[in-house]
Short mmCIF file of C-alpha atoms in Angstrom, two decimals:
data_model
loop_
_atom_site.label_atom_id
_atom_site.label_comp_id
_atom_site.label_asym_id
_atom_site.label_seq_id
_atom_site.Cartn_x
_atom_site.Cartn_y
_atom_site.Cartn_z
CA MET C 1486 98.78 78.21 75.57
CA ASP C 1487 100.79 79.59 72.64
CA ALA C 1488 99.12 82.33 70.63
CA ILE C 1489 97.41 80.92 67.56
CA THR C 1490 98.43 82.03 64.08
CA ILE C 1491 96.68 82.37 60.74
CA LYS C 1492 98.18 79.00 59.78
CA ASP C 1493 96.54 77.40 62.86
CA ILE C 1494 93.14 78.84 61.93
CA ALA C 1495 93.53 77.73 58.31
CA ARG C 1496 94.47 74.19 59.37
CA ALA C 1497 91.55 73.93 61.81
CA LEU C 1498 88.96 75.15 59.29
CA ASN C 1499 90.50 73.45 56.25
CA LEU C 1500 91.04 76.76 54.48
CA SER C 1501 94.02 78.38 52.81
CA THR C 1502 96.03 80.91 54.79
CA SER C 1503 95.26 83.59 52.19
CA THR C 1504 91.52 82.99 52.63
CA VAL C 1505 91.82 83.31 56.41
CA SER C 1506 93.91 86.44 56.08
CA ARG C 1507 91.39 88.09 53.75
CA ALA C 1508 88.48 87.04 55.96
CA LEU C 1509 90.12 88.66 59.00
CA ARG C 1510 90.56 91.85 56.96
CA ASP C 1511 86.83 91.77 56.07
CA SER C 1512 87.62 91.47 52.37
CA TYR C 1513 84.70 91.55 49.91
CA GLU C 1514 86.32 88.58 48.13
CA ILE C 1515 85.33 86.20 50.93
CA ASN C 1516 81.75 85.03 51.32
CA PRO C 1517 79.92 85.99 54.56
CA GLU C 1518 79.64 82.43 55.92
CA THR C 1519 83.39 81.84 55.61
CA LYS C 1520 84.06 85.20 57.26
CA ARG C 1521 81.77 84.26 60.13
CA LEU C 1522 83.52 80.92 60.69
CA VAL C 1523 86.97 82.51 60.64
CA VAL C 1524 86.07 85.45 62.90
CA GLU C 1525 84.29 83.21 65.43
CA TYR C 1526 87.19 80.77 65.57
CA ALA C 1527 89.70 83.62 65.93
CA ALA C 1528 87.68 85.16 68.77
CA ARG C 1529 87.23 81.81 70.55
CA PHE C 1530 90.97 81.20 70.64
CA ASN C 1531 91.92 84.84 71.27
CA TYR C 1532 93.75 85.36 67.98
CA ARG C 1533 95.76 88.58 67.82
CA PRO C 1534 97.57 89.83 64.70
CA ASN C 1535 101.36 89.81 64.92
CA PRO C 1536 102.21 93.53 64.58
CA ILE C 1537 105.76 92.88 63.37
CA ALA C 1538 104.65 90.46 60.69
CA LEU C 1539 101.85 92.78 59.61
CA SER C 1540 104.12 95.82 59.42
CA LEU C 1541 106.63 93.93 57.25
CA LYS C 1542 103.91 92.61 54.96
CA GLU C 1543 101.97 95.87 54.60
CA ASN C 1544 104.96 98.25 54.72
CA ARG C 1545 103.27 100.00 57.64
CA SER C 1546 104.38 100.40 61.25
CA ARG C 1547 100.86 99.85 62.64
CA VAL C 1548 101.66 102.67 65.08
CA ILE C 1549 99.50 105.75 65.65
CA GLY C 1550 100.92 108.97 67.04
CA VAL C 1551 98.66 110.78 69.55
CA ILE C 1552 99.47 114.35 70.56
CA VAL C 1553 97.56 115.99 73.42
CA PRO C 1554 98.14 119.24 75.34
CA GLN C 1555 98.38 117.48 78.71
CA ILE C 1556 98.03 113.84 79.79
CA ALA C 1557 97.38 114.86 83.42
CA ASN C 1558 94.15 116.53 82.28
CA ASN C 1559 91.44 113.94 83.06
CA TYR C 1560 89.56 114.79 79.87
CA PHE C 1561 92.53 113.89 77.67
CA SER C 1562 93.23 110.78 79.75
CA GLN C 1563 89.73 109.55 78.92
CA VAL C 1564 90.17 110.41 75.25
CA ILE C 1565 93.42 108.40 75.21
CA ASN C 1566 91.60 105.43 76.77
CA GLY C 1567 89.11 105.52 73.90
CA ILE C 1568 91.86 105.81 71.29
CA ASP C 1569 93.86 102.96 72.81
CA ALA C 1570 90.87 100.59 73.04
CA VAL C 1571 89.96 101.00 69.37
CA SER C 1572 93.58 100.94 68.17
CA TYR C 1573 94.33 97.72 70.05
CA SER C 1574 91.21 96.01 68.72
CA ARG C 1575 92.28 96.85 65.17
CA GLY C 1576 95.90 95.76 65.59
CA TYR C 1577 97.60 99.15 66.15
CA GLN C 1578 99.86 100.43 68.89
CA VAL C 1579 99.71 103.98 70.25
CA ILE C 1580 102.57 106.38 71.01
CA ILE C 1581 101.49 109.33 73.16
CA PHE C 1582 103.12 112.76 73.16
CA GLN C 1583 102.38 115.94 75.14
CA SER C 1584 102.67 119.47 73.82
CA HIS C 1585 102.23 121.05 77.27
CA GLU C 1586 100.16 123.81 75.61
CA SER C 1587 103.27 124.88 73.66
CA TYR C 1588 103.38 125.40 69.89
CA GLU C 1589 107.13 124.72 69.88
CA ARG C 1590 106.65 121.45 71.77
CA GLU C 1591 103.88 120.49 69.37
CA LEU C 1592 106.22 120.98 66.41
CA LEU C 1593 108.81 118.78 68.12
CA THR C 1594 106.38 116.01 69.03
CA VAL C 1595 104.98 115.91 65.49
CA GLN C 1596 108.53 115.49 64.17
CA GLN C 1597 109.17 112.71 66.69
CA ALA C 1598 106.00 110.86 65.68
CA VAL C 1599 106.96 111.06 62.01
CA ALA C 1600 110.52 109.93 62.80
CA ARG C 1601 109.05 106.85 64.48
CA LYS C 1602 107.20 106.00 61.25
CA ALA C 1603 103.70 106.54 62.66
CA ASP C 1604 101.07 105.56 60.08
CA GLY C 1605 98.91 108.53 61.07
CA LEU C 1606 98.42 111.24 63.67
CA LEU C 1607 95.63 112.12 66.10
CA ILE C 1608 96.13 115.66 67.37
CA SER C 1609 94.44 118.08 69.75
CA LEU C 1610 96.11 121.43 69.13
CA SER C 1611 98.02 123.18 71.89
CA GLY C 1612 96.69 126.33 73.51
CA SER C 1613 99.29 128.42 71.68
CA THR C 1614 98.91 126.89 68.21
CA SER C 1615 97.44 129.25 65.62
CA ASP C 1616 99.66 128.23 62.67
CA VAL C 1617 99.00 124.70 61.35
CA SER C 1618 101.37 124.79 58.37
CA HIS C 1619 103.43 121.98 59.96
CA LEU C 1620 100.39 119.70 59.71
CA ARG C 1621 99.47 120.90 56.23
CA ASP C 1622 102.96 119.94 55.04
CA LEU C 1623 102.45 116.41 56.36
CA GLN C 1624 99.05 116.15 54.69
CA GLU C 1625 100.64 117.10 51.38
CA ARG C 1626 102.99 114.15 51.95
CA LYS C 1627 99.85 111.95 52.31
CA LEU C 1628 100.15 111.32 56.05
CA PRO C 1629 96.65 110.69 57.47
CA ILE C 1630 95.72 113.21 60.19
CA VAL C 1631 92.57 113.52 62.31
CA LEU C 1632 92.09 116.44 64.68
CA PHE C 1633 90.03 116.12 67.86
CA ASP C 1634 88.67 118.52 70.49
CA ARG C 1635 90.79 121.55 69.52
CA VAL C 1636 90.71 121.76 65.76
CA SER C 1637 91.51 124.29 63.03
CA LYS C 1638 89.44 125.55 60.13
CA ASP C 1639 92.72 126.27 58.33
CA LEU C 1640 93.42 122.55 57.87
CA ASP C 1641 91.45 120.37 55.47
CA SER C 1642 91.19 117.51 57.92
CA LEU C 1643 88.55 115.31 59.45
CA CYS C 1644 87.71 116.64 62.94
CA VAL C 1645 86.02 114.99 65.92
CA THR C 1646 84.72 117.23 68.71
CA ALA C 1647 82.04 117.56 71.32
CA ASP C 1648 78.99 119.56 70.26
CA ASN C 1649 80.41 122.67 71.88
CA PHE C 1650 77.80 125.08 70.56
CA THR C 1651 74.85 123.08 71.89
CA GLY C 1652 76.58 122.40 75.21
CA ALA C 1653 77.30 126.10 75.77
CA PHE C 1654 73.78 127.03 74.69
CA ALA C 1655 72.32 124.56 77.23
CA ALA C 1656 74.52 125.88 80.05
CA THR C 1657 73.62 129.52 79.35
CA GLU C 1658 69.94 128.72 78.89
CA HIS C 1659 69.91 126.90 82.24
CA LEU C 1660 71.35 129.98 83.95
CA ILE C 1661 68.78 132.26 82.28
CA GLN C 1662 65.91 129.96 83.22
CA SER C 1663 67.25 130.00 86.79
CA GLY C 1664 66.75 133.76 86.88
CA ARG C 1665 70.26 134.94 86.01
CA ARG C 1666 70.59 137.89 83.64
CA ARG C 1667 74.20 139.16 83.79
CA ILE C 1668 76.12 136.04 82.86
CA ALA C 1669 79.90 136.40 82.68
CA HIS C 1670 81.72 134.09 80.27
CA LEU C 1671 85.26 133.06 81.16
CA THR C 1672 87.09 131.33 78.34
CA ILE C 1673 90.48 130.48 76.83
CA PRO C 1674 92.30 132.32 73.98
CA SER C 1675 89.96 133.39 71.19
CA TYR C 1676 91.78 131.65 68.31
CA ILE C 1677 91.12 128.16 69.76
CA SER C 1678 88.21 126.45 68.02
CA ILE C 1679 86.35 125.39 71.17
CA THR C 1680 86.46 129.00 72.41
CA GLN C 1681 84.67 130.23 69.29
CA GLU C 1682 82.06 127.45 69.35
CA ARG C 1683 81.22 127.82 73.04
CA LEU C 1684 81.09 131.60 72.80
CA ALA C 1685 78.67 131.26 69.87
CA GLY C 1686 76.42 128.97 71.94
CA TYR C 1687 76.49 131.46 74.82
CA ARG C 1688 75.54 134.34 72.51
CA ALA C 1689 72.75 132.35 70.86
CA ALA C 1690 71.13 131.61 74.22
CA LEU C 1691 71.26 135.29 75.22
CA GLU C 1692 69.68 136.22 71.89
CA LYS C 1693 66.91 133.65 72.28
CA TYR C 1694 65.85 135.20 75.59
CA GLY C 1695 66.27 138.80 74.49
CA LEU C 1696 69.30 139.53 76.67
CA PRO C 1697 72.05 141.86 75.41
CA TYR C 1698 75.51 140.54 74.56
CA ASP C 1699 77.92 142.59 76.68
CA GLU C 1700 81.62 142.44 75.77
CA ASN C 1701 82.41 143.65 79.30
CA LEU C 1702 81.23 140.28 80.60
CA ILE C 1703 83.62 138.27 78.38
CA ARG C 1704 87.17 137.53 79.49
CA TYR C 1705 89.93 135.36 78.03
CA SER C 1706 92.35 133.63 80.38
CA GLU C 1707 95.18 131.14 80.48
CA PHE C 1708 94.77 128.09 82.71
CA GLY C 1709 95.88 128.15 86.35
CA GLN C 1710 94.48 129.80 89.47
CA ASN C 1711 97.08 132.58 89.36
CA ASN C 1712 95.88 133.51 85.87
CA VAL C 1713 92.16 133.14 86.58
CA GLU C 1714 91.92 135.02 89.88
CA PRO C 1715 92.68 138.53 88.54
CA VAL C 1716 90.30 137.93 85.62
CA VAL C 1717 87.47 136.94 88.00
CA ASN C 1718 88.18 139.95 90.20
CA ASP C 1719 87.96 142.17 87.14
CA LEU C 1720 84.66 140.59 86.10
CA LEU C 1721 83.16 141.10 89.56
CA ASP C 1722 83.41 144.84 88.94
CA GLN C 1723 80.78 144.30 86.22
CA SER C 1724 78.28 142.93 88.78
CA PRO C 1725 77.59 139.54 87.18
CA ASP C 1726 75.04 137.20 88.73
CA ALA C 1727 76.50 134.07 87.10
CA PHE C 1728 79.75 132.69 85.66
CA PHE C 1729 79.87 130.27 82.75
CA ALA C 1730 83.43 128.95 82.39
CA ALA C 1731 84.34 127.34 79.05
CA GLY C 1732 86.31 124.59 80.82
CA ASP C 1733 86.34 122.98 84.25
CA ARG C 1734 89.93 124.00 84.91
CA LEU C 1735 88.82 127.60 84.44
CA ALA C 1736 85.74 126.92 86.56
CA LEU C 1737 87.87 125.56 89.42
CA GLY C 1738 90.03 128.69 89.31
CA CYS C 1739 86.87 130.78 89.24
CA LEU C 1740 85.45 128.91 92.25
CA ALA C 1741 88.65 129.49 94.23
CA ALA C 1742 88.69 133.20 93.37
CA LEU C 1743 85.03 133.66 94.32
CA LYS C 1744 85.56 131.91 97.65
CA LYS C 1745 88.60 134.07 98.34
CA ARG C 1746 86.37 137.12 97.86
CA ASN C 1747 83.66 135.52 100.08
CA VAL C 1748 81.17 135.52 97.22
CA ALA C 1749 78.38 133.06 98.06
CA ILE C 1750 77.63 130.39 95.43
CA PRO C 1751 74.87 130.18 94.26
CA GLU C 1752 73.24 132.77 96.54
CA ALA C 1753 75.16 135.70 95.01
CA VAL C 1754 76.35 134.16 91.74
CA SER C 1755 75.83 130.87 89.93
CA LEU C 1756 78.71 128.88 88.43
CA ILE C 1757 78.82 126.36 85.59
CA GLY C 1758 81.84 124.66 84.02
CA PHE C 1759 82.42 122.58 80.88
CA THR C 1760 83.94 119.06 80.83
CA ASN C 1761 82.62 117.38 84.03
CA THR C 1762 85.81 116.89 86.02
CA PRO C 1763 85.63 113.83 88.34
CA VAL C 1764 85.73 116.12 91.41
CA ALA C 1765 82.82 118.33 90.28
CA ASP C 1766 80.30 116.66 92.61
CA LEU C 1767 82.77 116.70 95.54
CA LEU C 1768 83.26 120.46 95.55
CA ALA C 1769 81.55 122.86 97.93
CA PRO C 1770 79.10 123.52 96.46
CA PRO C 1771 78.92 120.65 93.95
CA MET C 1772 79.55 122.23 90.54
CA SER C 1773 77.19 122.17 87.58
CA THR C 1774 78.94 121.37 84.31
CA VAL C 1775 78.51 120.29 80.71
CA GLU C 1776 79.78 116.75 80.25
CA GLN C 1777 82.02 116.12 77.26
CA PRO C 1778 81.92 112.55 75.90
CA ALA C 1779 85.70 112.15 76.10
CA LEU C 1780 85.86 108.36 75.74
CA GLU C 1781 83.56 108.38 72.71
CA ILE C 1782 85.51 111.22 71.07
CA GLY C 1783 88.67 109.12 71.38
CA GLN C 1784 86.98 106.03 69.99
CA VAL C 1785 85.46 107.82 67.00
CA ALA C 1786 88.69 109.70 66.22
CA ALA C 1787 90.70 106.46 66.26
CA GLU C 1788 88.19 104.64 64.03
CA GLN C 1789 88.26 107.49 61.51
CA LEU C 1790 92.06 107.66 61.43
CA ILE C 1791 92.50 103.91 61.00
CA ASP C 1792 89.93 103.96 58.19
CA LEU C 1793 92.04 106.65 56.52
CA ILE C 1794 95.22 104.61 57.01
CA GLU C 1795 93.63 101.49 55.58
CA GLY C 1796 92.06 103.29 52.63
CA LYS C 1797 88.46 102.90 53.77
CA ARG C 1798 88.09 106.70 53.64
CA LYS C 1799 89.52 109.10 51.05
CA LEU C 1800 92.38 111.34 52.09
CA ALA C 1801 91.89 115.12 52.07
CA GLN C 1802 88.17 114.71 52.74
CA PRO C 1803 87.48 117.27 55.48
CA GLY C 1804 84.47 117.04 57.72
CA MET C 1805 83.27 117.58 61.27
CA ILE C 1806 81.87 114.89 63.56
CA ARG C 1807 80.20 116.39 66.64
CA ILE C 1808 79.41 114.14 69.60
CA PRO C 1809 76.47 115.26 71.82
CA THR C 1810 77.15 116.73 75.27
CA ARG C 1811 75.04 116.45 78.44
CA MET C 1812 74.13 119.17 80.94
CA ILE C 1813 74.61 118.11 84.58
CA VAL C 1814 72.92 120.43 87.08
CA ARG C 1815 74.27 120.56 90.61
CA GLU C 1816 73.98 122.99 93.50
CA SER C 1817 76.33 125.68 92.13
CA SER C 1818 73.74 126.86 89.59
CA GLN C 1819 70.41 126.14 91.25
CA PRO C 1820 68.00 129.01 91.95
CA VAL C 1821 68.49 130.08 95.56
CA GLY C 1822 64.94 129.12 96.50
CA ASN C 1823 65.55 125.54 95.32
CA ILE C 1824 68.57 124.85 97.51
CA LEU C 1825 67.90 122.52 100.39
CA GLN C 1826 68.81 123.93 103.77
CA VAL C 1827 70.93 121.51 105.81
#
């Protein structure tokens, strides 16, 4: 069956094409009953907007540029799934770029997205991005931008993130309630927004339970086992009884380093990550982690950006949308007395 058009819908419902077009755009000019008839008919016959026709009519490309640090990271793959689902349902296509944790690559990918006439950008900043002037310049040129996950307080932009503070607080509190007192915190570079938020949650939990904040138990690391192992070895000299890693990639490196040193988990130290990697429950021991709502973050970020593009939100209206996290307790952080002997 050929794809139906606005003219087909108009002919079937005895309406003008302009009325059908406005009804599909949810225009206030069309009464609710007419909208309902049009939308139901369009759904029944699987109507899809013609992106080429729309772009010519609206002087928009109906393309969204998405820039992530790394597509191979399962978290960002899930975010992209959420972005793509919402974008497709609203008649937009997605172009995906990777910065590979490089500020220089991020600059290049932003330029490429603009060169391809993207109507707006969704960006999670690279691990080496501390200067966001390249994005501020685009905002001044009225290009809609929404940041997600890794954001910047130096940019007046709408941001969508997990509730990092509450997630980190819950992870640290769980360790304290499990009897741990010297909790090491392994995190990524300090200028990244999620680092600051998760560190704040960690500190707040220590304060609630009257435990001192010890700078000697805090370490910053790049991703990768070769980077994490020496940091973990250094932390072990401080006699921690638990490790809270601010990301599961760090937690996996931490797990490998602890096993290499024959440190028993959780008998000697507990371990908790942050993200909920798909392999977390397959590890030995299964790893406790804070689950980030990646799919929902992608969906909300896409909805907000498209609303900006279509004028349903005002430009230059900064704000923060935080999506709740969920603590998942597995064997790696259970009190020793609670572990089942096999």
